[in-house]
PDB file of C-alpha atoms and ligand atoms in Angstrom:
ATOM      1  CA  UNK A 272       0.367   0.261   0.114  1.00 86.00           C
ATOM      2  CA  UNK A 273       0.895   3.705  -0.075  1.00 96.00           C
ATOM      3  CA  UNK A 274       3.101   5.154   2.594  1.00 98.00           C
ATOM      4  CA  UNK A 275       2.581   8.532   3.870  1.00 98.00           C
ATOM      5  CA  UNK A 276       4.682  10.852   6.144  1.00 99.00           C
ATOM      6  CA  UNK A 277       2.980  13.847   7.611  1.00 99.00           C
ATOM      7  CA  UNK A 278       4.553  17.040   8.257  1.00 98.00           C
ATOM      8  CA  UNK A 279       2.935  19.278  10.942  1.00 98.00           C
ATOM      9  CA  UNK A 280       3.522  22.282  13.205  1.00 98.00           C
ATOM     10  CA  UNK A 281       0.319  22.479  15.049  1.00 98.00           C
ATOM     11  CA  UNK A 282      -3.331  21.228  15.823  1.00 98.00           C
ATOM     12  CA  UNK A 283      -3.030  18.678  13.133  1.00 98.00           C
ATOM     13  CA  UNK A 284      -6.912  18.640  12.479  1.00 98.00           C
ATOM     14  CA  UNK A 285      -6.058  17.715   9.158  1.00 98.00           C
ATOM     15  CA  UNK A 286      -3.728  14.986   9.987  1.00 99.00           C
ATOM     16  CA  UNK A 287      -6.873  13.553  11.973  1.00 99.00           C
ATOM     17  CA  UNK A 288      -9.148  13.806   8.863  1.00 98.00           C
ATOM     18  CA  UNK A 289      -6.374  11.969   7.012  1.00 98.00           C
ATOM     19  CA  UNK A 290      -6.103   9.219   9.932  1.00 98.00           C
ATOM     20  CA  UNK A 291      -9.706   8.818  10.165  1.00 98.00           C
ATOM     21  CA  UNK A 292      -9.999   8.528   6.479  1.00 98.00           C
ATOM     22  CA  UNK A 293      -7.354   5.618   6.693  1.00 98.00           C
ATOM     23  CA  UNK A 294      -9.026   4.163   9.507  1.00 98.00           C
ATOM     24  CA  UNK A 295     -12.694   3.982   7.662  1.00 98.00           C
ATOM     25  CA  UNK A 296     -10.711   2.497   4.482  1.00 97.00           C
ATOM     26  CA  UNK A 297     -11.749   5.405   2.289  1.00 97.00           C
ATOM     27  CA  UNK A 298      -7.701   5.829   1.908  1.00 98.00           C
ATOM     28  CA  UNK A 299      -5.959   2.634   1.217  1.00 97.00           C
ATOM     29  CA  UNK A 300      -2.565   4.108   2.869  1.00 98.00           C
ATOM     30  CA  UNK A 301      -0.332   3.858   5.864  1.00 98.00           C
ATOM     31  CA  UNK A 302       0.749   6.534   7.583  1.00 98.00           C
ATOM     32  CA  UNK A 303       4.530   5.712   8.589  1.00 98.00           C
ATOM     33  CA  UNK A 304       5.256   8.813  10.431  1.00 98.00           C
ATOM     34  CA  UNK A 305       4.143  12.265  11.758  1.00 99.00           C
ATOM     35  CA  UNK A 306       6.954  14.445  11.785  1.00 98.00           C
ATOM     36  CA  UNK A 307       6.797  18.282  13.780  1.00 98.00           C
ATOM     37  CA  UNK A 308       9.241  20.989  14.152  1.00 98.00           C
ATOM     38  CA  UNK A 309       7.487  21.880  17.255  1.00 98.00           C
ATOM     39  CA  UNK A 310       7.599  19.677  20.181  1.00 98.00           C
ATOM     40  CA  UNK A 311       4.402  21.151  21.676  1.00 98.00           C
ATOM     41  CA  UNK A 312       2.125  20.408  18.385  1.00 98.00           C
ATOM     42  CA  UNK A 313      -1.082  18.868  19.501  1.00 98.00           C
ATOM     43  CA  UNK A 314      -1.026  16.739  16.051  1.00 98.00           C
ATOM     44  CA  UNK A 315       1.672  14.638  17.910  1.00 99.00           C
ATOM     45  CA  UNK A 316      -0.594  13.657  20.207  1.00 98.00           C
ATOM     46  CA  UNK A 317      -3.320  12.606  17.698  1.00 99.00           C
ATOM     47  CA  UNK A 318      -0.634  10.341  15.755  1.00 98.00           C
ATOM     48  CA  UNK A 319       0.539   8.758  18.974  1.00 98.00           C
ATOM     49  CA  UNK A 320      -3.241   8.006  19.525  1.00 98.00           C
ATOM     50  CA  UNK A 321      -3.353   6.309  16.348  1.00 98.00           C
ATOM     51  CA  UNK A 322      -0.394   4.494  17.218  1.00 98.00           C
ATOM     52  CA  UNK A 323       1.686   6.121  14.416  1.00 98.00           C
ATOM     53  CA  UNK A 324       5.236   6.806  14.761  1.00 98.00           C
ATOM     54  CA  UNK A 325       6.410  10.489  15.587  1.00 98.00           C
ATOM     55  CA  UNK A 326       9.735  12.561  15.142  1.00 98.00           C
ATOM     56  CA  UNK A 327      10.239  16.230  16.490  1.00 98.00           C
ATOM     57  CA  UNK A 328      12.815  18.168  14.666  1.00 98.00           C
ATOM     58  CA  UNK A 329      13.172  21.406  15.855  1.00 97.00           C
ATOM     59  CA  UNK A 330      14.442  24.071  13.485  1.00 94.00           C
ATOM     60  CA  UNK A 331      15.919  25.841  16.984  1.00 94.00           C
ATOM     61  CA  UNK A 332      18.514  23.074  17.040  1.00 96.00           C
ATOM     62  CA  UNK A 333      20.035  24.110  13.440  1.00 97.00           C
ATOM     63  CA  UNK A 334      22.010  27.003  12.486  1.00 97.00           C
ATOM     64  CA  UNK A 335      20.679  27.150   8.627  1.00 97.00           C
ATOM     65  CA  UNK A 336      17.538  26.249   6.795  1.00 97.00           C
ATOM     66  CA  UNK A 337      19.986  23.921   4.529  1.00 97.00           C
ATOM     67  CA  UNK A 338      21.264  22.018   7.624  1.00 98.00           C
ATOM     68  CA  UNK A 339      17.450  21.634   8.969  1.00 98.00           C
ATOM     69  CA  UNK A 340      16.060  20.577   5.602  1.00 98.00           C
ATOM     70  CA  UNK A 341      19.025  18.051   4.834  1.00 98.00           C
ATOM     71  CA  UNK A 342      18.342  16.173   8.111  1.00 98.00           C
ATOM     72  CA  UNK A 343      14.568  16.563   7.641  1.00 98.00           C
ATOM     73  CA  UNK A 344      15.197  14.711   4.188  1.00 98.00           C
ATOM     74  CA  UNK A 345      17.154  12.024   5.710  1.00 98.00           C
ATOM     75  CA  UNK A 346      14.588  11.319   8.395  1.00 98.00           C
ATOM     76  CA  UNK A 347      11.478  11.249   5.855  1.00 98.00           C
ATOM     77  CA  UNK A 348      13.912   9.109   3.211  1.00 98.00           C
ATOM     78  CA  UNK A 349      13.882   6.488   5.998  1.00 98.00           C
ATOM     79  CA  UNK A 350      10.335   5.987   6.303  1.00 98.00           C
ATOM     80  CA  UNK A 351      10.359   5.173   2.348  1.00 98.00           C
ATOM     81  CA  UNK A 352       7.304   7.455   1.446  1.00 98.00           C
ATOM     82  CA  UNK A 353       5.523   7.473  -1.797  1.00 98.00           C
ATOM     83  CA  UNK A 354       3.734  10.793  -0.549  1.00 98.00           C
ATOM     84  CA  UNK A 355       4.845  13.702   1.550  1.00 98.00           C
ATOM     85  CA  UNK A 356       1.608  15.478   3.105  1.00 99.00           C
ATOM     86  CA  UNK A 357       2.209  19.041   4.464  1.00 98.00           C
ATOM     87  CA  UNK A 358      -0.621  19.274   6.799  1.00 98.00           C
ATOM     88  CA  UNK A 359       0.221  22.787   8.405  1.00 98.00           C
ATOM     89  CA  UNK A 360       3.866  22.407   8.536  1.00 98.00           C
ATOM     90  CA  UNK A 361       4.754  26.127   8.608  1.00 96.00           C
ATOM     91  CA  UNK A 362       7.856  26.234   7.128  1.00 96.00           C
ATOM     92  CA  UNK A 363       9.569  27.131   3.869  1.00 95.00           C
ATOM     93  CA  UNK A 364      11.271  24.213   2.324  1.00 97.00           C
ATOM     94  CA  UNK A 365      14.414  24.829   0.402  1.00 98.00           C
ATOM     95  CA  UNK A 366      14.991  24.059  -3.300  1.00 97.00           C
ATOM     96  CA  UNK A 367      16.621  20.722  -2.651  1.00 97.00           C
ATOM     97  CA  UNK A 368      14.160  19.458  -0.371  1.00 98.00           C
ATOM     98  CA  UNK A 369      11.379  20.346  -2.946  1.00 98.00           C
ATOM     99  CA  UNK A 370      13.426  18.563  -5.693  1.00 97.00           C
ATOM    100  CA  UNK A 371      14.005  15.388  -3.834  1.00 97.00           C
ATOM    101  CA  UNK A 372      10.206  14.759  -3.248  1.00 98.00           C
ATOM    102  CA  UNK A 373       9.046  16.313  -6.656  1.00 97.00           C
ATOM    103  CA  UNK A 374       5.696  15.215  -7.526  1.00 98.00           C
ATOM    104  CA  UNK A 375       5.257  13.249  -4.387  1.00 98.00           C
ATOM    105  CA  UNK A 376       4.589  16.310  -1.898  1.00 98.00           C
ATOM    106  CA  UNK A 377       1.619  17.629  -1.351  1.00 98.00           C
ATOM    107  CA  UNK A 378       0.429  21.033   0.619  1.00 98.00           C
ATOM    108  CA  UNK A 379      -3.045  22.430   1.793  1.00 98.00           C
ATOM    109  CA  UNK A 380      -3.163  26.282   1.824  1.00 98.00           C
ATOM    110  CA  UNK A 381      -6.092  28.053   3.188  1.00 98.00           C
ATOM    111  CA  UNK A 382      -7.178  30.403   0.204  1.00 98.00           C
ATOM    112  CA  UNK A 383      -8.062  30.189  -3.456  1.00 98.00           C
ATOM    113  CA  UNK A 384      -4.826  30.039  -5.086  1.00 97.00           C
ATOM    114  CA  UNK A 385      -3.146  32.063  -6.750  1.00 96.00           C
ATOM    115  CA  UNK A 386      -4.618  34.350  -4.284  1.00 97.00           C
ATOM    116  CA  UNK A 387      -3.354  35.090  -1.070  1.00 98.00           C
ATOM    117  CA  UNK A 388      -0.001  33.113  -0.996  1.00 97.00           C
ATOM    118  CA  UNK A 389       1.712  33.598   2.199  1.00 96.00           C
ATOM    119  CA  UNK A 390       0.167  34.077   5.873  1.00 97.00           C
ATOM    120  CA  UNK A 391      -3.076  35.401   7.457  1.00 98.00           C
ATOM    121  CA  UNK A 392      -5.212  34.595   4.487  1.00 98.00           C
ATOM    122  CA  UNK A 393      -8.322  34.622   6.101  1.00 98.00           C
ATOM    123  CA  UNK A 394      -8.068  38.293   7.080  1.00 98.00           C
ATOM    124  CA  UNK A 395      -6.577  39.405   3.742  1.00 98.00           C
ATOM    125  CA  UNK A 396      -9.737  37.991   2.257  1.00 98.00           C
ATOM    126  CA  UNK A 397     -11.885  39.762   4.714  1.00 98.00           C
ATOM    127  CA  UNK A 398     -10.050  42.992   4.168  1.00 98.00           C
ATOM    128  CA  UNK A 399     -10.217  42.725   0.410  1.00 98.00           C
ATOM    129  CA  UNK A 400     -13.898  42.336   0.811  1.00 98.00           C
ATOM    130  CA  UNK A 401     -14.106  39.172  -1.202  1.00 98.00           C
ATOM    131  CA  UNK A 402     -17.547  37.520  -1.005  1.00 98.00           C
ATOM    132  CA  UNK A 403     -15.973  34.154  -1.904  1.00 98.00           C
ATOM    133  CA  UNK A 404     -12.714  32.775  -0.027  1.00 98.00           C
ATOM    134  CA  UNK A 405     -11.413  28.845   0.184  1.00 98.00           C
ATOM    135  CA  UNK A 406      -8.877  26.317   0.414  1.00 98.00           C
ATOM    136  CA  UNK A 407      -6.346  24.985  -2.260  1.00 98.00           C
ATOM    137  CA  UNK A 408      -4.464  21.472  -2.077  1.00 98.00           C
ATOM    138  CA  UNK A 409      -1.621  21.737  -4.615  1.00 98.00           C
ATOM    139  CA  UNK A 410       1.659  19.786  -5.607  1.00 98.00           C
ATOM    140  CA  UNK A 411       4.776  21.213  -4.065  1.00 98.00           C
ATOM    141  CA  UNK A 412       7.297  23.116  -6.209  1.00 97.00           C
ATOM    142  CA  UNK A 413       9.948  25.656  -5.633  1.00 95.00           C
ATOM    143  CA  UNK A 414       7.641  28.508  -6.071  1.00 94.00           C
ATOM    144  CA  UNK A 415       5.938  29.173  -2.381  1.00 92.00           C
ATOM    145  CA  UNK A 416       2.401  28.401  -2.579  1.00 94.00           C
ATOM    146  CA  UNK A 417       2.750  28.280  -6.121  1.00 94.00           C
ATOM    147  CA  UNK A 418       2.851  24.624  -7.357  1.00 96.00           C
ATOM    148  CA  UNK A 419      -0.125  23.153  -9.746  1.00 97.00           C
ATOM    149  CA  UNK A 420      -3.379  23.196  -8.046  1.00 98.00           C
ATOM    150  CA  UNK A 421      -5.421  19.840  -7.580  1.00 98.00           C
ATOM    151  CA  UNK A 422      -8.539  20.624  -5.756  1.00 98.00           C
ATOM    152  CA  UNK A 423     -10.037  23.848  -4.182  1.00 98.00           C
ATOM    153  CA  UNK A 424     -13.279  24.230  -2.258  1.00 98.00           C
ATOM    154  CA  UNK A 425     -15.164  27.834  -1.714  1.00 98.00           C
ATOM    155  CA  UNK A 426     -16.781  28.956   1.169  1.00 98.00           C
ATOM    156  CA  UNK A 427     -18.933  32.146   1.471  1.00 98.00           C
ATOM    157  CA  UNK A 428     -17.334  35.053   3.458  1.00 98.00           C
ATOM    158  CA  UNK A 429     -20.171  36.496   5.429  1.00 98.00           C
ATOM    159  CA  UNK A 430     -20.857  39.872   6.437  1.00 96.00           C
ATOM    160  CA  UNK A 431     -20.043  39.611  10.250  1.00 96.00           C
ATOM    161  CA  UNK A 432     -16.952  37.094   9.798  1.00 98.00           C
ATOM    162  CA  UNK A 433     -13.738  37.406  11.936  1.00 98.00           C
ATOM    163  CA  UNK A 434     -10.457  35.608  10.812  1.00 98.00           C
ATOM    164  CA  UNK A 435     -11.595  32.922  13.201  1.00 98.00           C
ATOM    165  CA  UNK A 436     -15.086  32.421  12.187  1.00 98.00           C
ATOM    166  CA  UNK A 437     -13.996  32.337   8.597  1.00 98.00           C
ATOM    167  CA  UNK A 438     -11.258  29.878   9.261  1.00 98.00           C
ATOM    168  CA  UNK A 439     -13.413  27.561  10.822  1.00 98.00           C
ATOM    169  CA  UNK A 440     -15.449  27.367   7.891  1.00 98.00           C
ATOM    170  CA  UNK A 441     -12.442  26.802   5.516  1.00 98.00           C
ATOM    171  CA  UNK A 442     -11.237  24.402   8.139  1.00 98.00           C
ATOM    172  CA  UNK A 443     -14.478  22.264   7.614  1.00 98.00           C
ATOM    173  CA  UNK A 444     -13.940  22.036   3.904  1.00 98.00           C
ATOM    174  CA  UNK A 445     -10.303  21.067   4.375  1.00 98.00           C
ATOM    175  CA  UNK A 446     -11.266  18.376   5.990  1.00 98.00           C
ATOM    176  CA  UNK A 447     -13.249  17.244   3.457  1.00 98.00           C
ATOM    177  CA  UNK A 448     -10.759  17.915   0.454  1.00 98.00           C
ATOM    178  CA  UNK A 449      -7.312  17.074   1.789  1.00 98.00           C
ATOM    179  CA  UNK A 450      -8.439  13.211   2.416  1.00 98.00           C
ATOM    180  CA  UNK A 451      -9.865  12.949  -0.871  1.00 98.00           C
ATOM    181  CA  UNK A 452      -6.799  14.371  -2.853  1.00 98.00           C
ATOM    182  CA  UNK A 453      -4.672  11.825  -0.940  1.00 98.00           C
ATOM    183  CA  UNK A 454      -7.138   9.006  -1.624  1.00 98.00           C
ATOM    184  CA  UNK A 455      -6.643   9.758  -5.369  1.00 98.00           C
ATOM    185  CA  UNK A 456      -2.848   9.854  -4.945  1.00 98.00           C
ATOM    186  CA  UNK A 457      -2.875   6.632  -3.426  1.00 98.00           C
ATOM    187  CA  UNK A 458      -4.750   4.759  -5.900  1.00 97.00           C
ATOM    188  CA  UNK A 459      -2.435   6.298  -8.604  1.00 97.00           C
ATOM    189  CA  UNK A 460      -5.315   8.601 -10.329  1.00 98.00           C
ATOM    190  CA  UNK A 461      -2.999  11.292  -9.634  1.00 98.00           C
ATOM    191  CA  UNK A 462       0.628  12.664 -10.660  1.00 98.00           C
ATOM    192  CA  UNK A 463       2.407  15.906 -11.449  1.00 97.00           C
ATOM    193  CA  UNK A 464       3.798  16.221 -14.821  1.00 96.00           C
ATOM    194  CA  UNK A 465       6.025  19.383 -15.661  1.00 90.00           C
ATOM    195  CA  UNK A 466       3.873  22.276 -13.987  1.00 89.00           C
ATOM    196  CA  UNK A 467       0.614  20.591 -14.010  1.00 96.00           C
ATOM    197  CA  UNK A 468      -1.424  18.366 -12.130  1.00 97.00           C
ATOM    198  CA  UNK A 469      -2.934  15.259 -13.994  1.00 98.00           C
ATOM    199  CA  UNK A 470      -6.075  13.418 -12.736  1.00 97.00           C
ATOM    200  CA  UNK A 471      -6.962  10.158 -14.294  1.00 97.00           C
ATOM    201  CA  UNK A 472      -5.065  11.174 -17.140  1.00 96.00           C
ATOM    202  CA  UNK A 473      -6.489  14.372 -17.893  1.00 96.00           C
ATOM    203  CA  UNK A 474      -4.392  17.653 -17.603  1.00 97.00           C
ATOM    204  CA  UNK A 475      -6.401  19.773 -14.600  1.00 96.00           C
ATOM    205  CA  UNK A 476      -6.685  23.599 -15.397  1.00 92.00           C
ATOM    206  CA  UNK A 477      -4.881  25.948 -12.997  1.00 88.00           C
ATOM    207  CA  UNK A 478      -7.783  26.130 -10.215  1.00 87.00           C
ATOM    208  CA  UNK A 479      -7.887  22.293 -10.188  1.00 89.00           C
ATOM    209  CA  UNK A 480     -10.363  19.439 -10.368  1.00 85.00           C
ATOM    210  CA  UNK A 481     -14.276  20.067  -9.661  1.00 72.00           C
TER     211      UNK A 481
HETATM  212  C1  GAR B 505      -4.696  24.921   8.124  1.00 82.15           C
HETATM  213  O1  GAR B 505      -5.687  25.800   7.779  1.00 82.15           O
HETATM  214  C2  GAR B 505      -3.603  24.944   6.735  1.00 82.15           C
HETATM  215  O2  GAR B 505      -4.487  25.227   5.406  1.00 82.15           O
HETATM  216  C3  GAR B 505      -2.878  25.854   7.006  1.00 82.15           C
HETATM  217  O3  GAR B 505      -2.342  25.815   8.603  1.00 82.15           O
HETATM  218  C4  GAR B 505      -3.946  24.833   8.815  1.00 82.15           C
HETATM  219  C5  GAR B 505      -3.120  23.956   9.730  1.00 82.15           C
HETATM  220  O4  GAR B 505      -4.300  23.310  10.439  1.00 82.15           O
HETATM  221  N1  GAR B 505      -1.656  25.781   6.279  1.00 82.15           N
HETATM  222  C6  GAR B 505      -1.186  27.057   5.874  1.00 82.15           C
HETATM  223  O5  GAR B 505      -1.345  27.852   6.161  1.00 82.15           O
HETATM  224  C7  GAR B 505       0.453  26.589   5.098  1.00 82.15           C
HETATM  225  N2  GAR B 505       0.786  27.820   4.725  1.00 82.15           N
HETATM  226  P1  GAR B 505      -4.275  21.966  11.299  1.00 82.15           P
HETATM  227  O6  GAR B 505      -2.733  22.001  12.007  1.00 82.15           O
HETATM  228  O7  GAR B 505      -5.413  22.114  12.292  1.00 82.15           O
HETATM  229  O8  GAR B 505      -4.408  20.898  10.242  1.00 82.15           O
END
């Protein structure tokens, strides 16, 4: 079966959604390990509760991003994953790490890419008076939050939304679309070619599948 390594920095609610989908047999994959750059990430508890191996690799123990990523690369590699899943892993990756897992690394980003790459996406959507916001799952390339989109979900921005209430609405969609995309990848229906994503042999448009 497909082997996953999941990288987190925080709560791990997306990790939980993937754990649950694996447990239900919707995703036919095994989570080989969960790796966090933060020792206090709640997602580590979620992994332990599911009997999944965990590793903590603190960026504070390294002098450079290159040194950190070299070690991270080794740790990931030792678990021999078919797919690396970034689930709220709040670090910028070096080009060599991205190259190493090219076509085998997915990320979830809380905006309708290419809108709002980077941080504070919910507040930025509110400030811009957008009436639609959302979330994207994409392959990771060297361009930050710029790799080919696989799937997006939209949510309405409501009149009294704060970044928190909007984030909650987005999160509900994240927990639906991320397991679905991981399922597609594990069934070998999804791949990256050049700079676009391919689903069931069809090239996906820039905004992903429907
Ligand atoms: C999610 O909302 C995810 O989209 C976002 O972090 C959150 C992690 O939540 N990712 C990014 O902002 C990546 N730049 P979780 O730990 O509960 O899954």
